Coordinates of C-alpha atoms (C1' of nucleotides) in Angstrom, one line a residue:
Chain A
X1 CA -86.5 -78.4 -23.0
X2 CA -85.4 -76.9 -26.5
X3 CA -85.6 -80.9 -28.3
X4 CA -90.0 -80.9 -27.5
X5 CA -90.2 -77.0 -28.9
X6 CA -87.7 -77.8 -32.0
X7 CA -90.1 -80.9 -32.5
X8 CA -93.2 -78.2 -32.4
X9 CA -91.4 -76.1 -34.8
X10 CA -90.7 -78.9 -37.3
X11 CA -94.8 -80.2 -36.6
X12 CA -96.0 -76.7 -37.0
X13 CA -93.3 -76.4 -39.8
X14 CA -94.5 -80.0 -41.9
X15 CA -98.0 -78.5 -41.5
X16 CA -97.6 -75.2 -43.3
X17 CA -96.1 -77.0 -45.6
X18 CA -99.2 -79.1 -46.5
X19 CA -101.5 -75.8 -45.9
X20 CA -99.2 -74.3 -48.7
X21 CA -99.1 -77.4 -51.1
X22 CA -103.1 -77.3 -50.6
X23 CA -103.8 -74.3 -51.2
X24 CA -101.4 -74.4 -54.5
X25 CA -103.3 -77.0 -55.9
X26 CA -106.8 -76.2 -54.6
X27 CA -106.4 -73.3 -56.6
X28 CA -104.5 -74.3 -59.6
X29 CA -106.6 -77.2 -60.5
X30 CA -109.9 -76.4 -58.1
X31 CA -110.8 -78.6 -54.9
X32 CA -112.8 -81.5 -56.4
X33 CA -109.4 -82.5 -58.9
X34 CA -106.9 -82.5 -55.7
X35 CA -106.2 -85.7 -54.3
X36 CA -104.5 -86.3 -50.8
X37 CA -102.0 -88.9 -52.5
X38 CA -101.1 -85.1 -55.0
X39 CA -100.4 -82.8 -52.3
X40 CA -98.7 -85.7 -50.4
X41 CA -96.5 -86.0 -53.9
X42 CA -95.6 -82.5 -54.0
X43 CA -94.5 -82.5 -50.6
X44 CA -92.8 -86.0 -50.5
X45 CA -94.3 -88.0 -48.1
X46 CA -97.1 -90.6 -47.9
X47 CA -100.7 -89.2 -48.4
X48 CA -101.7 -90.5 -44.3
X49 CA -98.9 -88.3 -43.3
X50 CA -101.6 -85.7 -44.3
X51 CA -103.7 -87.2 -41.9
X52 CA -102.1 -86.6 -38.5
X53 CA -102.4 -83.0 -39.3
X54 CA -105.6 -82.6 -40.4
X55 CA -108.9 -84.7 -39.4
X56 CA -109.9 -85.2 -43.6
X57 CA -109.6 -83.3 -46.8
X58 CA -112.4 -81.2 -45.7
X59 CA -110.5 -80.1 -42.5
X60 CA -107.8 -79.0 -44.8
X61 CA -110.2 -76.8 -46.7
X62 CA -111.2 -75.3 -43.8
X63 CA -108.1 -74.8 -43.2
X64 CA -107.3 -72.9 -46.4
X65 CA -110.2 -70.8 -46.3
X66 CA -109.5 -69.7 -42.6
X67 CA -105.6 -67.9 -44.1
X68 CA -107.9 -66.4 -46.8
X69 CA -110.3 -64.9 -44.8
X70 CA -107.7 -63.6 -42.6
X71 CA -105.7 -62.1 -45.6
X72 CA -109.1 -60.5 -46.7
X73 CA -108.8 -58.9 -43.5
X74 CA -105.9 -58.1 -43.3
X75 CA -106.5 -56.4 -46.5
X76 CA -109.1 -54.4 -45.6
X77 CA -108.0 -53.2 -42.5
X78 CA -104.6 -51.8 -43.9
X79 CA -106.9 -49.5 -46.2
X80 CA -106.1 -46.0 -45.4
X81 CA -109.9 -44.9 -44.2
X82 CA -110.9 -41.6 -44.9
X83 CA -111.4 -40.3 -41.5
X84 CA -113.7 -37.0 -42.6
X85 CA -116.0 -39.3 -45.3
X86 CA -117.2 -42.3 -44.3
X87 CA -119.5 -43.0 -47.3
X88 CA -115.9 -42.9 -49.5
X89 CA -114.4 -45.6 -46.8
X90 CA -117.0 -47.6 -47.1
X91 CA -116.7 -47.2 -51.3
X92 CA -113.0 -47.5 -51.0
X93 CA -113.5 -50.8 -49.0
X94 CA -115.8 -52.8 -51.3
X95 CA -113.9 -52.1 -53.9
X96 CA -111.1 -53.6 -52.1
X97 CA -113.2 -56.7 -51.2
X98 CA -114.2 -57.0 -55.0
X99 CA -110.7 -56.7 -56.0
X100 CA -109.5 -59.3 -53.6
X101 CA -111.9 -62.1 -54.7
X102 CA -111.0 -61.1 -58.5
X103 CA -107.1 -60.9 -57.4
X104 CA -107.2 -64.4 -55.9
X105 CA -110.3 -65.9 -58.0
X106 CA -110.1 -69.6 -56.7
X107 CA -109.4 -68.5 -52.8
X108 CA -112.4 -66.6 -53.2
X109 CA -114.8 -69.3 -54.1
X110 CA -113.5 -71.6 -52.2
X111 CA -113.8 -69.5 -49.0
X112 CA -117.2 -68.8 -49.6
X113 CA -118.9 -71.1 -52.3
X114 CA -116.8 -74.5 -52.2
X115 CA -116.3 -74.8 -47.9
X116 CA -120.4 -73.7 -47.2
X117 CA -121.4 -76.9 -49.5
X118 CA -118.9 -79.4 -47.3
X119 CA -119.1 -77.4 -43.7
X120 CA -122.8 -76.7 -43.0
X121 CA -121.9 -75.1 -40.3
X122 CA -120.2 -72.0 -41.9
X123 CA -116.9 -69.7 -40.9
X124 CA -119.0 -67.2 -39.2
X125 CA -119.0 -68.2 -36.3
X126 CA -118.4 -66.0 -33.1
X127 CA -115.1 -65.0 -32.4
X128 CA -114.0 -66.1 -36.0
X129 CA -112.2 -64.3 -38.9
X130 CA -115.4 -64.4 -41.0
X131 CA -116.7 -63.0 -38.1
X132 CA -114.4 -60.2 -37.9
X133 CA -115.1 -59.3 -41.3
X134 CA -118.5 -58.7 -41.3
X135 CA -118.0 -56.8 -38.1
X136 CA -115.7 -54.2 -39.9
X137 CA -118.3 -54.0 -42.6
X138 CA -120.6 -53.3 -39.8
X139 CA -118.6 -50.6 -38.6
X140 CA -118.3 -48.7 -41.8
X141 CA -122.0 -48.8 -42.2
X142 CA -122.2 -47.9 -38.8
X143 CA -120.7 -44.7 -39.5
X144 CA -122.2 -43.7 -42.0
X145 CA -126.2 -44.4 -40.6
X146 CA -124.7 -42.3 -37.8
X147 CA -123.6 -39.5 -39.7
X148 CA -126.9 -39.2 -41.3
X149 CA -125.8 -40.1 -44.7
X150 CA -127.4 -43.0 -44.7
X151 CA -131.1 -44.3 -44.5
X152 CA -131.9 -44.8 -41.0
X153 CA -132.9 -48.4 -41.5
X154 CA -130.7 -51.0 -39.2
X155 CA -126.9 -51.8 -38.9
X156 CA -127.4 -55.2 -39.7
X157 CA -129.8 -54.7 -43.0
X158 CA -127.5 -52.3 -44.3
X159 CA -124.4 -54.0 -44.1
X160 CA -125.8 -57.5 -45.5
X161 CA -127.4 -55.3 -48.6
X162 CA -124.0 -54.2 -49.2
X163 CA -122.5 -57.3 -48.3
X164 CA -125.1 -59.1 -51.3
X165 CA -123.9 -56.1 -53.8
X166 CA -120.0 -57.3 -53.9
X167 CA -120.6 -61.0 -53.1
X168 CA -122.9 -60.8 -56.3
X169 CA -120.8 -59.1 -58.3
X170 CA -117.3 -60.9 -57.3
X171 CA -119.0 -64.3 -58.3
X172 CA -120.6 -63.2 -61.7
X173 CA -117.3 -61.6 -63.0
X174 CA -115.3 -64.8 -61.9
X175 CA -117.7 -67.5 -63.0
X176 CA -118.9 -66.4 -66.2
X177 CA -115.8 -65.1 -67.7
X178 CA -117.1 -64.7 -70.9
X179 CA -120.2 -62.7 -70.8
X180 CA -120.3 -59.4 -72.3
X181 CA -119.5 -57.5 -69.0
X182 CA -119.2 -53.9 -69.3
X183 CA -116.2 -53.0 -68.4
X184 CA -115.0 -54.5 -65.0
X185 CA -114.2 -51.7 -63.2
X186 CA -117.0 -49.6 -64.6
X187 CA -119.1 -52.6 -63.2
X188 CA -117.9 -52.7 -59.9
X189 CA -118.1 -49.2 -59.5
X190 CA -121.2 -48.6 -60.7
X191 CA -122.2 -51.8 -58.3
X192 CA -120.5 -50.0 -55.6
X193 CA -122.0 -46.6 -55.9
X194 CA -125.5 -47.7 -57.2
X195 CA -125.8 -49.4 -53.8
X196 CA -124.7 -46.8 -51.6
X197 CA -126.6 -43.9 -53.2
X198 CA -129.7 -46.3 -52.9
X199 CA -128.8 -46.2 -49.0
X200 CA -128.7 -42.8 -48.6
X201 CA -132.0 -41.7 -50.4
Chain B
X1 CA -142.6 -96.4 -89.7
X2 CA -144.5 -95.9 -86.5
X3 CA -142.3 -98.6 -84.7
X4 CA -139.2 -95.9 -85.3
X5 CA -140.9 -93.0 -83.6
X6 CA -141.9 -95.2 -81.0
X7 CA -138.4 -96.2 -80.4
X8 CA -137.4 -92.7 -80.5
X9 CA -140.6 -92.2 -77.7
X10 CA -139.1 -94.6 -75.7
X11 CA -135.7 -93.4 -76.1
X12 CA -136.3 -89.9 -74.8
X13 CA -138.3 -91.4 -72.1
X14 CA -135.1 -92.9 -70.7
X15 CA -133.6 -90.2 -71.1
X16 CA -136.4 -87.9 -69.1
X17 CA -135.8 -90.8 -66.6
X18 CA -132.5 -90.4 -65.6
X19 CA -132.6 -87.1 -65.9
X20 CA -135.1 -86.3 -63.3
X21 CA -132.9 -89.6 -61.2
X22 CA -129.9 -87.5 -61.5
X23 CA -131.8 -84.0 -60.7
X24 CA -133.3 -85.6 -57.8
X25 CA -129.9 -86.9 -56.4
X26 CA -128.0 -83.9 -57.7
X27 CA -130.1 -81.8 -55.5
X28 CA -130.7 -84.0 -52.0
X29 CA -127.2 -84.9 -51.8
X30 CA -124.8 -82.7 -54.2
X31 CA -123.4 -83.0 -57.3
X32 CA -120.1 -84.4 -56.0
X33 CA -121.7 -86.9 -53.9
X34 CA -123.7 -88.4 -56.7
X35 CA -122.3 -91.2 -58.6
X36 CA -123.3 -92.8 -62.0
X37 CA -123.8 -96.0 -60.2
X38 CA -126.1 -94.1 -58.0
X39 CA -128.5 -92.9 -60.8
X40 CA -128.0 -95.8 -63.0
X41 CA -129.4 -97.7 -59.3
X42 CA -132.7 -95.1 -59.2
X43 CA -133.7 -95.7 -62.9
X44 CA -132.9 -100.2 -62.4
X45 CA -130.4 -99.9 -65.5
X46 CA -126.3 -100.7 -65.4
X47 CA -124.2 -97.4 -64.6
X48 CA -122.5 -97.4 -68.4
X49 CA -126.3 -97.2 -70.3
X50 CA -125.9 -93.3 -69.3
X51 CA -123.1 -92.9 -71.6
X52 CA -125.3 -93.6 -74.2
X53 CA -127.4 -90.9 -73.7
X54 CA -125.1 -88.1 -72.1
X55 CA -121.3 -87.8 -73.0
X56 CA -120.7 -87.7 -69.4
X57 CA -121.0 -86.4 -65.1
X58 CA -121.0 -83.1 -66.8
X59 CA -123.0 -83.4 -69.5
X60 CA -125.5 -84.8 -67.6
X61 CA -125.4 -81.9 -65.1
X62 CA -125.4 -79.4 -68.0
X63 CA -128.6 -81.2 -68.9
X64 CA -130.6 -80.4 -65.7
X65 CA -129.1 -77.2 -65.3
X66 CA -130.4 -76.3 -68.4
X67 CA -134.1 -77.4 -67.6
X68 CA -133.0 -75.4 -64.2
X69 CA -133.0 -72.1 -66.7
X70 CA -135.9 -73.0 -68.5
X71 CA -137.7 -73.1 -65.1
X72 CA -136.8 -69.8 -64.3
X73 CA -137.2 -68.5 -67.2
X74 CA -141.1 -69.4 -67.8
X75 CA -141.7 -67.9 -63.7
X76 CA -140.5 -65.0 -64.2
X77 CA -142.3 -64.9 -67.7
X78 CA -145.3 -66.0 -66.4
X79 CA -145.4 -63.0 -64.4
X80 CA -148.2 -60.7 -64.8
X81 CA -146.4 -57.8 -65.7
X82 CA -147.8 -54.4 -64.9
X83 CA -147.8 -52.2 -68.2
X84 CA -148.2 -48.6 -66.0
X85 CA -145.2 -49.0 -64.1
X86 CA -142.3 -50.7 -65.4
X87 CA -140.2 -50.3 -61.9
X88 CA -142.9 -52.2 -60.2
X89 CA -142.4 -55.5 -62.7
X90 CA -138.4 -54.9 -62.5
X91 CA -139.1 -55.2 -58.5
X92 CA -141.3 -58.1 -59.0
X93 CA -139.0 -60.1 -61.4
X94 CA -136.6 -59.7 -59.1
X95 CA -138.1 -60.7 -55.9
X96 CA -139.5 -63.8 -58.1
X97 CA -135.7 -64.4 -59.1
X98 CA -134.5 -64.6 -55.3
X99 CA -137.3 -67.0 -54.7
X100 CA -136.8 -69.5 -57.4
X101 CA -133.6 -69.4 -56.2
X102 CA -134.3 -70.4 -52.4
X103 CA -137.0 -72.3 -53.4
X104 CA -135.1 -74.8 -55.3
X105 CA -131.7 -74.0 -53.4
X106 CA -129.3 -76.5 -55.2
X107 CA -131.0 -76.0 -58.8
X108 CA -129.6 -72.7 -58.7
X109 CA -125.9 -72.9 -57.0
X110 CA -125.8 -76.0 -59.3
X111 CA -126.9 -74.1 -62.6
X112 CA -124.8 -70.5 -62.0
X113 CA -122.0 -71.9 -59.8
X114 CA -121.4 -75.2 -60.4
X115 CA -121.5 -76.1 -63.5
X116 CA -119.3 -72.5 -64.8
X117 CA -117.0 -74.5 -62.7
X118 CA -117.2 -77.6 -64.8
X119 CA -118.1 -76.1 -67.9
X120 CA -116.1 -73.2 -68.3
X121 CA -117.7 -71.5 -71.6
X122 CA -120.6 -70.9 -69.4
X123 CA -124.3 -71.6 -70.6
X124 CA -124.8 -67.7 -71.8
X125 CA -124.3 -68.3 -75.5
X126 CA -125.7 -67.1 -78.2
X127 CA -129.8 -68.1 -78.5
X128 CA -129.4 -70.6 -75.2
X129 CA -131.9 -69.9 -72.5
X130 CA -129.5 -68.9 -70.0
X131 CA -129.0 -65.6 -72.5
X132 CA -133.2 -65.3 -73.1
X133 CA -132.9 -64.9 -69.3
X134 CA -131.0 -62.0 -69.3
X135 CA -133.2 -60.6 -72.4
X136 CA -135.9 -60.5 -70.5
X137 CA -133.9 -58.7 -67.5
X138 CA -132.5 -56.2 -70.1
X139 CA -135.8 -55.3 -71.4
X140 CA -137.2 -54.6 -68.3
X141 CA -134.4 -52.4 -67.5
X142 CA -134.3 -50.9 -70.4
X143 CA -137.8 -49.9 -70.6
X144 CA -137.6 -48.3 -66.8
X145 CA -134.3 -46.1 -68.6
X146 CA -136.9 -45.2 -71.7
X147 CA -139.3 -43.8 -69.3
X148 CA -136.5 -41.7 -67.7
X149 CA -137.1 -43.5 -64.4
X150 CA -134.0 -45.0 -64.2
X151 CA -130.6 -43.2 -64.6
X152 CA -129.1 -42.6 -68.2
X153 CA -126.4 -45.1 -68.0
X154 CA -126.2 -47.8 -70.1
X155 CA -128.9 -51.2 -70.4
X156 CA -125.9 -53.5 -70.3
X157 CA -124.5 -51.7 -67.3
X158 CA -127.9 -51.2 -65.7
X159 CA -129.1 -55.0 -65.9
X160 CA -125.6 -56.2 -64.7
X161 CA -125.9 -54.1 -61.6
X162 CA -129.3 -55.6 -60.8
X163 CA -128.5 -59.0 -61.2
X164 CA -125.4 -58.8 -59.2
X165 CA -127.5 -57.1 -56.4
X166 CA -130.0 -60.7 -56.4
X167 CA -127.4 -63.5 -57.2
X168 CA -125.4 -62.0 -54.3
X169 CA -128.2 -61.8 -51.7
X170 CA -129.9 -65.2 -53.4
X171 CA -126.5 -67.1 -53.0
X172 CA -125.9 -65.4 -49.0
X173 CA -129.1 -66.8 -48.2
X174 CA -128.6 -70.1 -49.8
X175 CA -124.7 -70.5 -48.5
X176 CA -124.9 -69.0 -45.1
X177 CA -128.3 -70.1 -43.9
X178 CA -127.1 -69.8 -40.1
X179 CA -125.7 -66.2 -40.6
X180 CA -128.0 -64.4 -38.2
X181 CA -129.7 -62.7 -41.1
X182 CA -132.4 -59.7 -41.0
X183 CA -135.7 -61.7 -41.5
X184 CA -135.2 -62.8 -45.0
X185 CA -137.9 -61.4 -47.4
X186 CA -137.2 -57.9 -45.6
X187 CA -133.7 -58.6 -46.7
X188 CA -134.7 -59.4 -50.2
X189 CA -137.0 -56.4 -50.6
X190 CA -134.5 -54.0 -49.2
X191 CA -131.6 -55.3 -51.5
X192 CA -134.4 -54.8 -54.4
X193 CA -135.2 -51.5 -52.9
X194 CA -132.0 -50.1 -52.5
X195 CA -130.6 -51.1 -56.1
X196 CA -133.7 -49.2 -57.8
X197 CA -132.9 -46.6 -55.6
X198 CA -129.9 -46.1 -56.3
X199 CA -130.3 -46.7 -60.1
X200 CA -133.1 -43.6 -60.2
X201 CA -131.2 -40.9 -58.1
Chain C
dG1 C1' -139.9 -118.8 -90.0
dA2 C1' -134.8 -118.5 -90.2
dT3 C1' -131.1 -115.2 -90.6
dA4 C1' -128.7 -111.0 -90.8
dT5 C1' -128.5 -106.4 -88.9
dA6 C1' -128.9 -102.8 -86.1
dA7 C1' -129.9 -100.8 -81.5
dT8 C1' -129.6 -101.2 -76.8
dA9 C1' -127.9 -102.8 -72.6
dT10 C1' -124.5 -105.2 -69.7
dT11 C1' -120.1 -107.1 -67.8
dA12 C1' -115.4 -106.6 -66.9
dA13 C1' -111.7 -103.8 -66.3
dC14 C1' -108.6 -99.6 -65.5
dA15 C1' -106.7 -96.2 -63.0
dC16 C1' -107.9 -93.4 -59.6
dT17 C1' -110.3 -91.6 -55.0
dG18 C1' -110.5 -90.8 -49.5
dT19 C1' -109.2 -92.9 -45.6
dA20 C1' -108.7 -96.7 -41.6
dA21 C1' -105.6 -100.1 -39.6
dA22 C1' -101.5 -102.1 -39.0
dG23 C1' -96.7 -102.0 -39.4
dT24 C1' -92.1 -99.7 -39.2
dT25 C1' -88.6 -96.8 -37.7
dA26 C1' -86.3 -93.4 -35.0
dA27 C1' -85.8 -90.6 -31.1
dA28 C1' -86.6 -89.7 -26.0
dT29 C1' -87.0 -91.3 -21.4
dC30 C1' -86.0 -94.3 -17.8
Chain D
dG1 C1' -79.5 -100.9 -22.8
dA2 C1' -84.6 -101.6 -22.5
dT3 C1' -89.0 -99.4 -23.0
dT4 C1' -92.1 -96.0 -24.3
dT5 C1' -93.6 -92.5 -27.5
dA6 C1' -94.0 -90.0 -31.7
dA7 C1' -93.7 -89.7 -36.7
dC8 C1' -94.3 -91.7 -40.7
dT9 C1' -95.3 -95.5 -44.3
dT10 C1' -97.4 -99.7 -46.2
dT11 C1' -101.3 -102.1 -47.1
dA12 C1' -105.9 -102.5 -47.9
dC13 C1' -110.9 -101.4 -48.7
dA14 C1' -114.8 -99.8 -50.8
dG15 C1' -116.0 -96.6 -54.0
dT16 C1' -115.3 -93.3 -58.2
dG17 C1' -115.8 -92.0 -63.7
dT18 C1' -115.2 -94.1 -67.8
dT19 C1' -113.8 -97.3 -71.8
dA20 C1' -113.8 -101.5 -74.5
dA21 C1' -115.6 -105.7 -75.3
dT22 C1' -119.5 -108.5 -75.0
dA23 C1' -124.1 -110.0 -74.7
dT24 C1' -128.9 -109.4 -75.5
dT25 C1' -132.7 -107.9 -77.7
dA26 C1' -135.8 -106.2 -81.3
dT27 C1' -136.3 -105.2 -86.1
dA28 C1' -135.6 -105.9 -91.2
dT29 C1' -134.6 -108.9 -94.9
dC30 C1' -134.9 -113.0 -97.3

DNA sequence: GATATAATATTAACACTGTAAAGTTAAATC
DNA sequence: GATTTAACTTTACAGTGTTAATATTATATC
């Protein structure tokens, strides 16, 4: 039966496609100024073909958000950790996170400002990427409660104060451009460290 | 000419009027959700007598956001402020930040996220309110770094850390509200915690 | 009090939006 | 070759922000 699994291919091919073309444009010109009849354009066919792929335009966010987080993952996890110091993993990794939302700016807001205001129900949910990435931050944190470097408060606590530290810091530097920032990567460091040595105390 | 003041009265009352229609819509049902119609509906006038009080969507949501600011602004200033121990007003001006900001939820992720993405030259400039917000942060800051409390770094650097700790913890709570967080105000107060911590060390 | 003037509000229209329903075409199965 | 199935398009609807032209009102001038 090769014709039904060529047909898949083409399906699964025609809707990578429009993932692509969405994502383009979500980030080019932001999700509120994409219209389904401008990704149908760039792709050349009618804007209801969009429609047999994905359930609405929200869907398609989703969508879009889902490959980000998974590339935020896939970021973090091919991080060389530091297997003797987990405190500089830990550092090493939300700098990374930092420097992925400031790498891909738009992806980054959309994953986790734009898609919470149209899917109440988050990307967190078990078994999810978002999911997996808070579970890695867990991990790290994990580490270093259990070394002893850290505060002996809980797991969780820890990990969403550190979590708060980048998130905040990734959304000031991309939304207000123009304030006098010191400079960036003094910021996030200083973010980054200020945090953790407020942990260990 | 009493009858030109009055019309000037009764212009600015309109103009009160559909601002606090559009502030009240903005916030129930989102800014993208919200038409002109919609608030020209509310207030019983035609959609187009807007435009003759705002220059547009935008400028109308630059409007409330900048009452938004003014809000904040007078709660945290009408903090009592305890002159012994400056740390102790930097914790309470933040907690009180992280509150207005779950308090009136879509005031804030419509003032410092949605309009920077409307309005990209921010509403940080020179003598606006959004900048006498961050005054009043620096001060605070700076006075904990006079007393040799704080760390000798910068003010700048300092005040930028701390408000990336609050936006970033206010925002989680706001975006992720079914994340299975640690009961919120011990969140709060530990994020608090830990940045003071880690700015004294 | 009638008329001109200015301020204020409205109507009509344009080009665009997301999306549902119906219609078309081509390929696969019998 | 006829029929079913899948993929895609056309058409249509109700709604959007916004502009230009028009109408209405209230004031100022004569």
């Amino acid at each position: 039966m090769g014709i039904k699994e060529r047909r898949a291919r083409e399906k699964e091919h025609l809707r990578q496609q429009i993932l692509s073309a969405a994502r383009e444009l979500f980030v080019n010109e932001g999700y509120e100024n994409v219209s389904m009849r401008k990704i149908a354009n760039k792709i050349e066919y009618s804007p209801t073909t969009i429609y047999l792929h994905f359930k609405d335009k929200a869907d398609l966010l989703d969508s879009v958000c889902k490959e980000t987080l998974l590339n935020l993952l896939n970021t973090l996890e091919q991080l060389k950790r530091d297997t003797t110091d987990p405190v500089e993993t830990l550092r090493k990794s939300g700098k990374a996170y930092v420097e992925f939302g400031l790498e891909y700016p738009q992806d980054y807001k959309l994953t986790f400002v734009i898609r919470p205001q149209f899917q109440k129900g988050l990307g967190l949910d078990e078994g999810s990427v978002g999911e997996k990435v808070f579970d890695y931050l867990r991990e790290m944190v994990s580490e270093c409660i259990q070394e002893k470097i850290f505060r002996q408060v809980d797991v969780e606590t820890t990990g969403q104060v550190m979590w708060a530290a980048v998130h905040g810091v990734t959304l000031l530097l991309i939304d207000f451009p123009d304030f006098p920032w010191t400079e960036k990567d003094k910021l996030i460091d200083t973010v980054i460290h200020t945090t953790i040595e407020g942990l260990k105390a």
